[in-house]
């Protein structure tokens, strides 16, 4: 069953400084679809994802969500998406649990201790919930950041290099999570340098050159 | 039929237009400076109270007036650039800032020169001088912010926001300084204003117009070099005669 | 799932920043110590005559408060910028202005409020009367929020720039002059046997005026800086 696309990118062009990264980029993304953005270093993958979030104003073209420009969506668009950048957006001083609860709060909802703990456990952080993030390894920090995906109800996941610093087990877990998200009608657009296969889903490729 | 107002807001077209306009402002400025200063220094009579020293007002007053005006115009251009995303208005704001700062500085300098024979001190915490000093700080902040951001688009927008906040603040600063001044019964510059001679008024007005023309000419010249610098990678700049030679 | 109200979000941001500051107390303390030190330097510089000290006390305290709050400004957004939290804040489904207001409130509680509370002790060094001390604290309580609010705009504009710390002072200090004038003026009015009401009322007016505009302006500045 093919559903109408929710995310539409039309004739998009972006620059960094004086340098034109890409232009004339158009694609759509419908519920249940998975898209991988590919390209060499500096081809504008991160800029594209940041443009989809609305951080960067495109030089040309537009990004539409449910038929409306994201510039006009106001903050409601943000409630329907979840972005995970290069940076983990977690605080060294806070515990994994506090970090997750704060992130949820910034995303506009409250999270009970129980919900947060079960999300962290699912991400493989048993008995690390109350440790300050400072003492966790890079991979564990990434897991704390990724657990944000578990607790939200966003339709659109925008993931910039989600697999950085993750071990094989965690990569498998991510594939599982994305699969669940897609089967519930979610969408995911991501960049990665590692192979990421979700069972039963065709990964669409977007090449930036 | 709609007139294309934005035709000259493209830097490439404006570059040529500005080049043609500069002489029309620069030469009258020179001429009016000469006339205004001649009247000011040779025709206008000696002031009964302040003797010859008062003649510095022919430079001081126009410089002060312009330094305040330029800030508002600069903020206006910057706001236009921020709201309509017109690059040229932001460049105009950037081009005006150094001239505004220069006039604020001239105003302070001549104020000090005038203050020495009048009050016997180089600097007096007069309300207007103090406001002028703060205005100079605001200009310096604008220039410093613009200069320290490398990406020109971010620099334009950030400086524009600062200029807008500054221009909202200028009246508040002015009145609070005035209030502070009256509270402390500080010195106040008072011209023997009621009996200002006609020649004095004429000289001051002519120099004001001359300064105004100078500001336009200098801003146009500076905006031309800003255009060249920012558009150096474009084709039209590389095809210019002055660039190729 | 429980949605957070606007006030809930505001409270969350304030609580979060206070919690972070509690876990890293040194930052708050250094600002406070700086304030105490600068104020204590003045008598050493100008001499210990009580008459003169009493006269300049409010001005000295206010200038030192201005400098101390400048010192803590660059930190307002920089940590959140460096670890990516700021990006998440910009993606919050509520208005960014509310989040910025929360950060401003937290900044004031960590920089302005402690200064106001410790000011009476410093005022004693300057032989201030009890009445003048009261007015000083009141003026600081009313005026320092403006410093945090205007400072937020400056901090947002200079986010991530080299030399941002000095630059932010250069941008913000001239804009804070009215607060300095009326803040210091309040104590002087009392010393001169007049009422400080007009000064305090004006300070309150500035605070309200800034409260309406600066969170929005700072949010815009953040958007510009994040691009």
XYZ file of C-alpha atoms in Angstrom:
681
model
C 0.000 0.000 0.000
C 1.503 3.295 -1.095
C 0.563 6.320 0.955
C 0.740 9.954 -0.076
C 4.123 11.500 0.711
C 4.260 13.722 3.803
C 7.683 15.243 3.220
C 8.256 16.966 -0.095
C 11.475 18.674 -1.112
C 11.240 20.801 -4.226
C 14.144 22.194 -6.236
C 16.259 22.714 -3.131
C 19.595 24.547 -3.263
C 21.935 25.167 -0.346
C 25.159 27.068 0.092
C 27.836 27.153 2.721
C 29.731 30.413 2.652
C 30.196 31.204 -1.025
C 30.178 27.563 -1.983
C 27.119 25.995 -3.641
C 26.674 22.546 -2.079
C 23.822 21.213 -4.179
C 20.964 22.561 -6.251
C 17.831 21.344 -7.965
C 17.294 18.645 -5.344
C 13.782 17.200 -5.285
C 12.424 14.142 -3.524
C 9.469 12.976 -1.484
C 9.137 10.687 1.483
C 5.964 8.774 2.330
C 5.022 6.969 5.559
C 6.862 3.700 5.924
C 9.774 4.800 3.762
C 13.445 4.805 4.627
C 15.910 7.052 2.853
C 19.662 7.118 3.038
C 21.490 10.281 2.004
C 24.828 9.469 0.464
C 27.713 11.549 -0.727
C 31.365 12.277 -0.175
C 32.566 14.347 2.782
C 31.536 17.953 2.298
C 28.819 17.154 -0.223
C 26.201 18.726 2.028
C 24.587 15.744 3.767
C 24.487 17.433 7.150
C 23.393 20.734 5.599
C 20.526 18.950 3.862
C 19.347 17.390 7.115
C 19.688 20.713 8.921
C 17.677 22.374 6.159
C 14.933 19.787 6.643
C 14.858 20.753 10.320
C 14.577 24.429 9.416
C 17.929 25.517 10.912
C 19.277 26.562 7.533
C 17.304 28.693 5.123
C 17.598 27.251 1.627
C 18.953 29.587 -1.047
C 16.318 28.261 -3.399
C 13.427 25.842 -3.306
C 11.304 24.682 -0.415
C 10.625 21.910 2.055
C 6.986 20.956 2.583
C 5.446 18.863 5.336
C 1.858 17.652 4.711
C 1.610 20.112 1.868
C 2.714 23.183 3.814
C 6.069 24.942 3.811
C 7.948 24.183 7.033
C 8.611 27.921 7.421
C 4.848 28.407 7.788
C 4.351 25.395 10.027
C 5.556 27.293 13.028
C 6.544 25.030 15.871
C 3.944 22.338 15.242
C 6.184 20.721 12.643
C 8.796 20.222 15.340
C 6.352 18.119 17.344
C 6.212 15.647 14.466
C 9.923 15.190 13.986
C 12.937 14.066 15.916
C 16.429 15.127 14.934
C 19.623 13.515 16.078
C 22.723 15.393 14.978
C 26.451 14.762 15.159
C 26.312 16.108 18.674
C 24.571 14.037 21.297
C 22.910 16.949 23.060
C 23.505 15.359 26.438
C 25.023 16.947 29.525
C 28.052 15.400 31.206
C 26.888 16.598 34.612
C 23.523 14.857 34.444
C 22.757 11.157 34.685
C 21.448 9.214 31.714
C 17.988 9.241 33.246
C 18.031 13.006 33.858
C 19.334 13.603 30.374
C 16.541 11.624 28.797
C 13.903 13.336 30.897
C 15.293 16.782 30.069
C 15.392 15.979 26.359
C 11.811 14.788 26.502
C 10.879 17.979 28.332
C 12.479 20.135 25.657
C 10.555 18.126 23.074
C 7.396 19.100 24.924
C 6.319 16.119 27.019
C 6.952 14.715 30.480
C 8.389 11.301 31.079
C 7.980 9.226 34.227
C 11.049 7.576 35.741
C 9.667 4.202 34.777
C 9.209 5.066 31.107
C 12.672 6.587 30.938
C 14.327 3.638 32.671
C 12.667 1.111 30.390
C 13.777 3.081 27.315
C 17.359 3.192 28.609
C 17.265 -0.538 29.401
C 16.078 -1.294 25.892
C 19.090 0.663 24.617
C 21.316 -1.576 26.689
C 22.086 0.816 29.515
C 21.079 -1.367 32.473
C 22.534 -0.180 35.764
C 23.904 2.937 34.047
C 20.708 4.961 34.465
C 21.875 6.935 37.461
C 25.522 7.378 36.597
C 26.633 10.801 35.405
C 27.070 10.618 31.628
C 30.638 11.853 32.123
C 31.759 8.344 33.101
C 30.090 6.587 30.154
C 31.919 5.579 26.974
C 31.324 7.277 23.617
C 29.124 4.439 22.437
C 27.090 4.505 25.626
C 26.577 8.248 25.285
C 25.324 7.726 21.761
C 22.909 5.144 23.149
C 21.607 7.693 25.659
C 21.000 10.107 22.796
C 19.325 7.424 20.686
C 16.986 6.430 23.508
C 15.237 9.727 22.768
C 13.805 8.044 19.676
C 12.160 5.393 21.839
C 10.176 7.730 24.036
C 8.887 10.235 21.476
C 5.996 9.914 19.087
C 7.576 11.723 16.135
C 6.611 10.667 12.607
C 9.799 11.771 10.980
C 13.216 10.744 12.212
C 16.122 12.732 10.879
C 19.321 10.960 11.887
C 22.774 12.293 11.113
C 25.301 9.462 11.417
C 23.287 7.583 14.063
C 25.675 4.641 14.104
C 28.834 6.531 15.062
C 30.636 4.846 17.969
C 28.044 2.069 18.203
C 29.049 -1.595 18.517
C 27.565 -4.417 16.411
C 24.858 -5.173 18.930
C 23.713 -1.571 19.043
C 23.704 -1.312 15.245
C 21.422 -4.364 15.143
C 19.212 -2.735 17.741
C 19.005 0.458 15.689
C 17.951 -1.545 12.639
C 15.255 -3.164 14.724
C 14.062 0.192 16.074
C 13.906 1.789 12.640
C 12.013 -1.231 11.372
C 9.432 -0.872 14.146
C 9.153 2.844 13.496
C 8.541 2.304 9.775
C 5.981 -0.421 10.347
C 4.032 2.020 12.515
C 3.878 4.421 9.578
C 6.947 6.448 10.510
C 9.569 7.795 8.151
C 13.319 7.934 8.518
C 15.929 9.858 6.626
C 19.519 9.278 7.648
C 23.157 9.467 6.700
C 25.716 6.828 7.506
C 29.041 5.476 6.422
C 28.203 2.042 7.738
C 25.790 -0.402 6.089
C 22.329 -0.270 7.607
C 19.721 -2.736 6.431
C 16.211 -2.934 7.756
C 14.521 -6.285 7.180
C 11.647 -6.141 4.735
C 12.154 -2.495 3.801
C 13.712 -1.187 0.639
C 16.179 1.610 1.505
C 15.867 4.492 -0.938
C 19.146 6.100 -1.858
C 19.721 9.813 -2.371
C 23.053 10.703 -3.905
C 24.545 14.160 -3.340
C 27.428 15.060 -5.601
C 2.815 48.785 -15.485
C 4.858 47.780 -12.525
C 8.200 49.445 -12.150
C 10.926 47.058 -11.204
C 12.119 48.702 -8.009
C 14.393 45.817 -7.289
C 16.353 46.232 -10.488
C 18.886 48.465 -8.745
C 18.868 46.352 -5.631
C 20.938 43.775 -7.460
C 24.567 44.436 -6.522
C 25.743 43.969 -10.113
C 23.539 46.770 -11.476
C 24.012 48.999 -8.467
C 27.790 48.787 -8.752
C 27.724 50.634 -12.070
C 25.038 53.088 -10.998
C 26.910 53.991 -7.802
C 30.073 54.622 -9.803
C 28.232 57.098 -12.029
C 26.524 58.823 -9.082
C 29.574 59.445 -6.916
C 30.866 62.582 -8.768
C 27.414 64.183 -8.537
C 27.687 64.072 -4.766
C 31.429 64.447 -4.284
C 31.973 67.695 -6.220
C 29.024 69.618 -4.759
C 30.225 68.460 -1.343
C 33.670 69.985 -1.943
C 32.155 73.183 -3.254
C 29.700 73.579 -0.397
C 32.384 72.825 2.185
C 34.466 75.648 0.739
C 31.557 78.100 0.682
C 30.232 77.106 4.102
C 33.603 77.279 5.819
C 34.415 80.585 4.093
C 31.205 82.129 5.392
C 31.789 80.559 8.781
C 35.337 81.766 9.206
C 35.390 85.073 7.361
C 31.858 86.428 6.958
C 30.143 85.466 10.200
C 30.755 88.065 12.919
C 32.679 87.380 16.102
C 30.468 86.195 18.961
C 30.154 88.702 21.783
C 30.564 86.134 24.570
C 32.646 83.370 23.076
C 34.843 85.454 20.718
C 36.474 83.455 17.904
C 36.399 80.061 19.554
C 32.729 79.592 18.785
C 33.534 79.104 15.081
C 34.191 75.437 15.718
C 30.433 74.916 15.880
C 30.341 75.128 12.097
C 31.928 71.708 12.115
C 30.788 70.437 15.506
C 27.058 70.885 15.035
C 26.757 69.329 11.542
C 28.949 66.418 12.655
C 26.779 65.786 15.724
C 23.541 65.983 13.772
C 24.794 63.640 11.084
C 26.276 61.114 13.490
C 22.799 60.614 14.967
C 20.997 60.609 11.629
C 23.413 58.129 10.118
C 22.770 55.689 12.947
C 19.044 55.732 12.244
C 19.540 55.398 8.490
C 22.046 52.611 9.043
C 19.585 50.802 11.305
C 16.874 51.346 8.701
C 18.970 49.816 5.939
C 20.001 46.954 8.197
C 16.362 46.274 9.104
C 15.399 46.271 5.412
C 18.147 43.767 4.747
C 17.003 41.596 7.633
C 13.314 41.637 6.742
C 13.407 41.466 2.935
C 16.712 39.650 2.670
C 18.029 42.263 0.241
C 21.782 41.990 0.271
C 22.362 45.512 -0.966
C 20.622 47.172 1.996
C 22.823 45.245 4.391
C 25.861 46.349 2.427
C 24.685 49.968 2.629
C 24.351 49.616 6.410
C 27.876 48.228 6.573
C 29.141 51.067 4.362
C 27.528 53.768 6.511
C 28.849 52.566 9.866
C 32.456 53.831 9.610
C 31.290 57.250 8.405
C 28.852 57.506 11.271
C 31.560 56.561 13.723
C 33.856 59.144 12.130
C 31.290 61.903 12.567
C 30.654 60.878 16.165
C 34.394 61.050 16.755
C 34.713 64.447 15.030
C 31.842 65.701 17.131
C 33.600 64.592 20.330
C 36.951 65.963 19.213
C 35.609 69.381 18.240
C 33.476 69.392 21.370
C 36.632 68.943 23.436
C 38.464 71.648 21.481
C 35.591 74.016 22.072
C 35.233 73.045 25.704
C 38.798 73.987 26.613
C 38.444 77.780 26.080
C 34.777 77.750 27.162
C 34.891 75.700 30.363
C 38.628 75.440 30.865
C 38.491 71.655 30.520
C 38.903 69.280 27.615
C 36.090 67.096 28.727
C 32.945 68.042 30.583
C 30.204 65.529 31.339
C 27.672 67.448 29.352
C 24.540 65.485 28.436
C 25.015 65.844 24.718
C 28.731 65.024 24.736
C 28.072 61.976 26.897
C 25.311 60.762 24.582
C 27.643 61.292 21.648
C 30.291 59.171 23.362
C 27.774 56.368 23.920
C 26.696 56.675 20.300
C 30.323 56.177 19.275
C 30.389 53.018 21.430
C 27.271 51.762 19.660
C 28.894 52.335 16.276
C 32.032 50.529 17.399
C 29.941 47.598 18.617
C 28.187 47.368 15.257
C 31.478 47.485 13.342
C 33.168 45.001 15.688
C 30.306 42.496 15.444
C 30.185 42.767 11.672
C 33.950 42.330 11.471
C 34.185 39.304 13.739
C 31.656 37.137 11.903
C 33.160 35.527 8.846
C 30.019 34.413 7.053
C 28.708 37.658 5.483
C 25.077 36.592 5.650
C 25.236 35.870 9.354
C 27.256 39.054 9.892
C 24.622 41.161 8.135
C 21.752 39.659 10.056
C 23.452 39.780 13.451
C 24.615 43.367 12.969
C 21.133 44.329 11.777
C 19.559 42.946 14.912
C 22.095 44.844 17.015
C 21.411 48.079 15.127
C 17.666 47.698 15.662
C 18.105 47.051 19.382
C 20.502 50.001 19.494
C 18.116 52.397 17.782
C 15.329 51.447 20.192
C 17.766 52.105 22.995
C 19.162 55.431 21.726
C 16.235 57.585 22.912
C 16.204 55.800 26.282
C 19.933 56.358 26.662
C 19.604 59.983 25.590
C 16.885 60.784 28.103
C 18.519 58.911 30.936
C 21.784 60.759 30.342
C 19.921 64.049 30.236
C 18.137 63.196 33.464
C 21.406 62.174 35.079
C 22.920 65.444 33.903
C 20.250 67.695 35.368
C 20.374 65.756 38.628
C 24.088 66.416 38.946
C 23.754 70.005 37.733
C 26.450 69.482 35.194
C 27.484 71.910 32.540
C 25.186 72.418 29.605
C 26.256 73.780 26.264
C 24.202 76.870 25.602
C 24.616 78.843 22.449
C 23.788 82.512 22.565
C 21.079 81.003 20.399
C 18.388 83.668 20.319
C 20.639 86.153 18.642
C 22.351 83.838 16.175
C 23.467 85.914 13.229
C 22.075 85.102 9.774
C 25.551 84.402 8.396
C 26.144 81.891 11.205
C 22.934 80.059 10.378
C 23.780 80.057 6.683
C 27.287 78.725 7.264
C 26.059 75.964 9.556
C 23.344 74.937 7.128
C 25.677 74.895 4.117
C 28.272 72.787 5.936
C 25.487 70.432 7.034
C 24.415 69.940 3.415
C 28.052 69.505 2.378
C 28.576 66.827 5.043
C 25.388 65.114 3.931
C 26.601 64.980 0.317
C 29.991 63.745 1.523
C 28.304 60.939 3.464
C 26.406 59.816 0.363
C 29.506 59.933 -1.842
C 31.663 58.039 0.654
C 28.953 55.462 1.359
C 28.535 54.809 -2.352
C 32.275 54.434 -2.836
C 32.510 52.087 0.122
C 29.527 50.018 -0.941
C 31.221 49.541 -4.313
C 34.245 47.977 -2.694
C 32.055 45.851 -0.415
C 30.215 44.587 -3.508
C 33.510 43.749 -5.200
C 34.789 41.943 -2.134
C 31.664 39.867 -1.614
C 30.998 39.055 -5.237
C 34.608 38.368 -6.139
C 33.770 34.846 -7.256
C 31.027 35.878 -9.647
C 31.393 36.204 -13.360
C 30.326 39.813 -13.710
C 33.030 41.021 -11.332
C 35.721 39.158 -13.234
C 34.499 40.741 -16.473
C 34.849 44.299 -15.120
C 37.456 46.465 -16.846
C 39.024 47.647 -13.584
C 39.351 44.054 -12.380
C 40.879 42.703 -15.559
C 43.523 45.370 -15.951
C 1.893 10.914 26.806
C 1.721 14.020 28.970
C 2.221 17.253 27.057
C 4.061 20.048 28.819
C 2.372 23.409 29.138
C 4.212 26.604 28.320
C 4.837 27.289 31.992
C 5.869 23.700 32.477
C 8.509 24.149 29.812
C 9.656 27.440 31.313
C 9.991 25.772 34.697
C 11.845 22.852 33.172
C 14.459 25.069 31.522
C 15.004 27.063 34.700
C 15.262 23.895 36.802
C 17.631 22.334 34.299
C 20.000 25.317 34.259
C 19.962 25.606 38.050
C 20.640 21.886 38.374
C 23.553 22.122 35.967
C 24.934 25.106 37.847
C 24.621 23.225 41.145
C 26.701 20.403 39.709
C 29.313 22.905 38.593
C 29.266 25.422 41.418
C 32.632 26.993 40.636
C 31.219 29.087 37.783
C 28.673 30.814 39.983
C 31.166 31.355 42.769
C 33.831 32.884 40.528
C 31.370 35.534 39.333
C 30.451 36.354 42.905
C 34.067 36.494 44.046
C 34.937 38.712 41.103
C 32.167 41.089 42.156
C 33.388 41.215 45.755
C 36.972 41.756 44.640
C 36.257 44.585 42.206
C 34.194 46.441 44.802
C 36.902 45.978 47.426
C 39.564 47.306 45.071
C 38.010 50.764 44.869
C 38.823 51.953 48.397
C 42.388 50.776 47.811
C 42.503 52.825 44.646
C 40.897 56.060 45.796
C 41.663 56.111 49.511
C 39.665 55.259 52.634
C 37.958 58.599 53.402
C 34.448 57.568 54.582
C 32.858 60.710 53.156
C 34.013 59.956 49.619
C 33.377 56.212 49.903
C 29.805 56.790 50.999
C 29.295 59.045 48.022
C 30.641 56.653 45.429
C 29.379 53.385 46.967
C 26.288 52.865 44.839
C 28.105 53.710 41.630
C 30.951 51.339 42.431
C 28.605 48.493 43.326
C 26.614 49.011 40.143
C 29.634 49.165 37.863
C 31.033 46.042 39.499
C 27.661 44.292 39.091
C 27.670 45.261 35.417
C 31.155 43.833 34.925
C 30.382 40.680 36.896
C 27.301 39.951 34.855
C 29.301 40.510 31.639
C 31.722 37.890 32.902
C 29.051 35.222 33.073
C 27.273 36.154 29.832
C 29.341 34.190 27.308
C 28.459 30.993 29.211
C 24.741 31.585 28.826
C 24.382 29.673 25.565
C 27.884 28.422 24.784
C 27.725 25.093 26.639
C 24.365 24.232 25.092
C 25.729 25.281 21.728
C 28.814 23.101 22.055
C 27.023 19.878 23.001
C 24.102 20.254 20.586
C 21.398 20.935 23.183
C 20.689 24.276 21.560
C 19.711 22.523 18.337
C 17.227 20.421 20.280
C 15.890 23.560 21.958
C 15.282 25.144 18.589
C 13.307 22.052 17.623
C 11.084 22.290 20.690
C 7.472 22.417 19.613
C 6.995 25.497 21.761
C 8.241 28.949 20.951
C 11.973 29.403 21.319
C 11.328 32.710 23.122
C 9.944 30.799 26.108
C 13.065 28.653 26.316
C 15.234 31.764 26.053
C 13.198 33.417 28.802
C 13.846 30.365 30.960
C 17.556 30.617 30.341
C 17.466 34.354 31.127
C 15.654 33.707 34.412
C 18.161 31.025 35.371
C 21.044 33.307 34.454
C 19.620 36.059 36.626
C 19.125 33.701 39.571
C 22.747 32.623 39.242
C 24.355 36.003 38.585
C 22.077 38.955 39.401
C 20.335 37.599 42.467
C 23.482 36.538 44.391
C 25.038 39.948 43.678
C 21.976 41.729 45.046
C 22.013 39.553 48.151
C 25.684 40.074 48.916
C 25.652 43.793 48.090
C 24.651 44.933 51.632
C 27.803 43.369 53.039
C 29.881 45.277 50.529
C 27.862 48.411 51.221
C 29.001 48.230 54.833
C 32.598 48.451 53.644
C 31.600 51.787 52.176
C 29.889 52.973 55.335
C 26.448 53.148 53.730
C 23.422 53.926 55.916
C 20.813 51.246 56.547
C 18.272 53.022 54.416
C 20.681 53.367 51.510
C 21.494 49.656 51.785
C 17.842 48.754 51.451
C 17.447 50.902 48.393
C 20.648 49.467 46.913
C 19.362 45.915 47.236
C 15.966 46.900 45.872
C 17.521 48.692 42.908
C 19.784 45.717 42.181
C 16.830 43.339 42.338
C 14.873 45.504 39.920
C 17.736 46.361 37.603
C 19.905 43.258 37.263
C 17.232 41.305 35.315
C 17.659 43.879 32.534
C 21.374 43.101 32.418
C 20.606 39.399 31.945
C 17.987 40.167 29.322
C 20.022 42.563 27.185
C 22.994 40.313 27.824
C 21.091 37.363 26.377
C 20.760 39.230 23.086
C 24.485 39.971 23.049
C 25.405 36.411 24.021
C 23.155 35.015 21.296
C 24.608 37.330 18.662
C 28.205 36.438 19.504
C 27.585 32.704 19.871
C 30.539 30.646 18.736
C 32.678 33.603 17.680
C 36.343 33.884 18.444
C 36.866 36.513 21.134
C 33.137 36.397 21.818
C 33.667 37.116 25.505
C 35.117 40.584 25.011
C 32.848 41.317 22.084
C 29.718 40.639 24.092
C 30.757 43.258 26.664
C 31.449 45.725 23.889
C 27.937 45.237 22.518
C 26.027 45.031 25.766
C 27.660 47.589 28.088
C 26.546 50.722 26.204
C 22.988 49.403 26.106
C 23.019 48.930 29.880
C 23.890 52.548 30.670
C 20.311 53.616 31.533
C 20.117 50.838 34.131
C 23.407 51.999 35.626
C 22.239 55.616 35.774
C 18.920 54.922 37.462
C 20.219 52.091 39.616
C 23.010 54.161 41.091
C 20.746 57.212 41.061
C 18.249 55.553 43.396
C 20.749 55.349 46.233
C 22.050 58.832 45.544
C 18.520 60.203 45.728
C 18.068 58.678 49.185
C 21.426 60.017 50.294
C 20.376 63.448 49.078
C 17.220 63.273 51.197
C 14.919 62.685 48.238
C 12.643 59.812 47.405
C 14.007 56.978 45.306
C 10.581 56.061 43.990
C 11.006 57.625 40.554
C 14.333 55.840 40.031
C 12.958 52.523 41.155
C 9.820 52.964 39.071
C 11.905 53.632 35.985
C 14.067 50.578 36.690
C 10.917 48.509 36.982
C 9.668 49.978 33.717
C 12.925 49.021 31.981
C 12.606 45.492 33.314
C 9.061 45.145 32.025
C 9.957 46.682 28.674
C 12.940 44.361 28.294
C 10.849 41.394 29.427
C 8.449 41.960 26.553
C 11.019 42.284 23.793
C 14.360 40.717 24.643
C 13.360 37.009 24.777
C 11.990 37.328 21.257
C 14.980 39.300 19.999
C 17.438 36.880 21.617
C 15.565 33.955 20.042
C 15.924 35.611 16.638
C 19.605 36.199 17.335
C 20.023 32.505 18.173
C 18.370 31.526 14.905
C 20.757 33.806 13.034
C 23.761 32.387 14.855
C 22.729 28.760 14.355
C 22.383 28.985 10.597
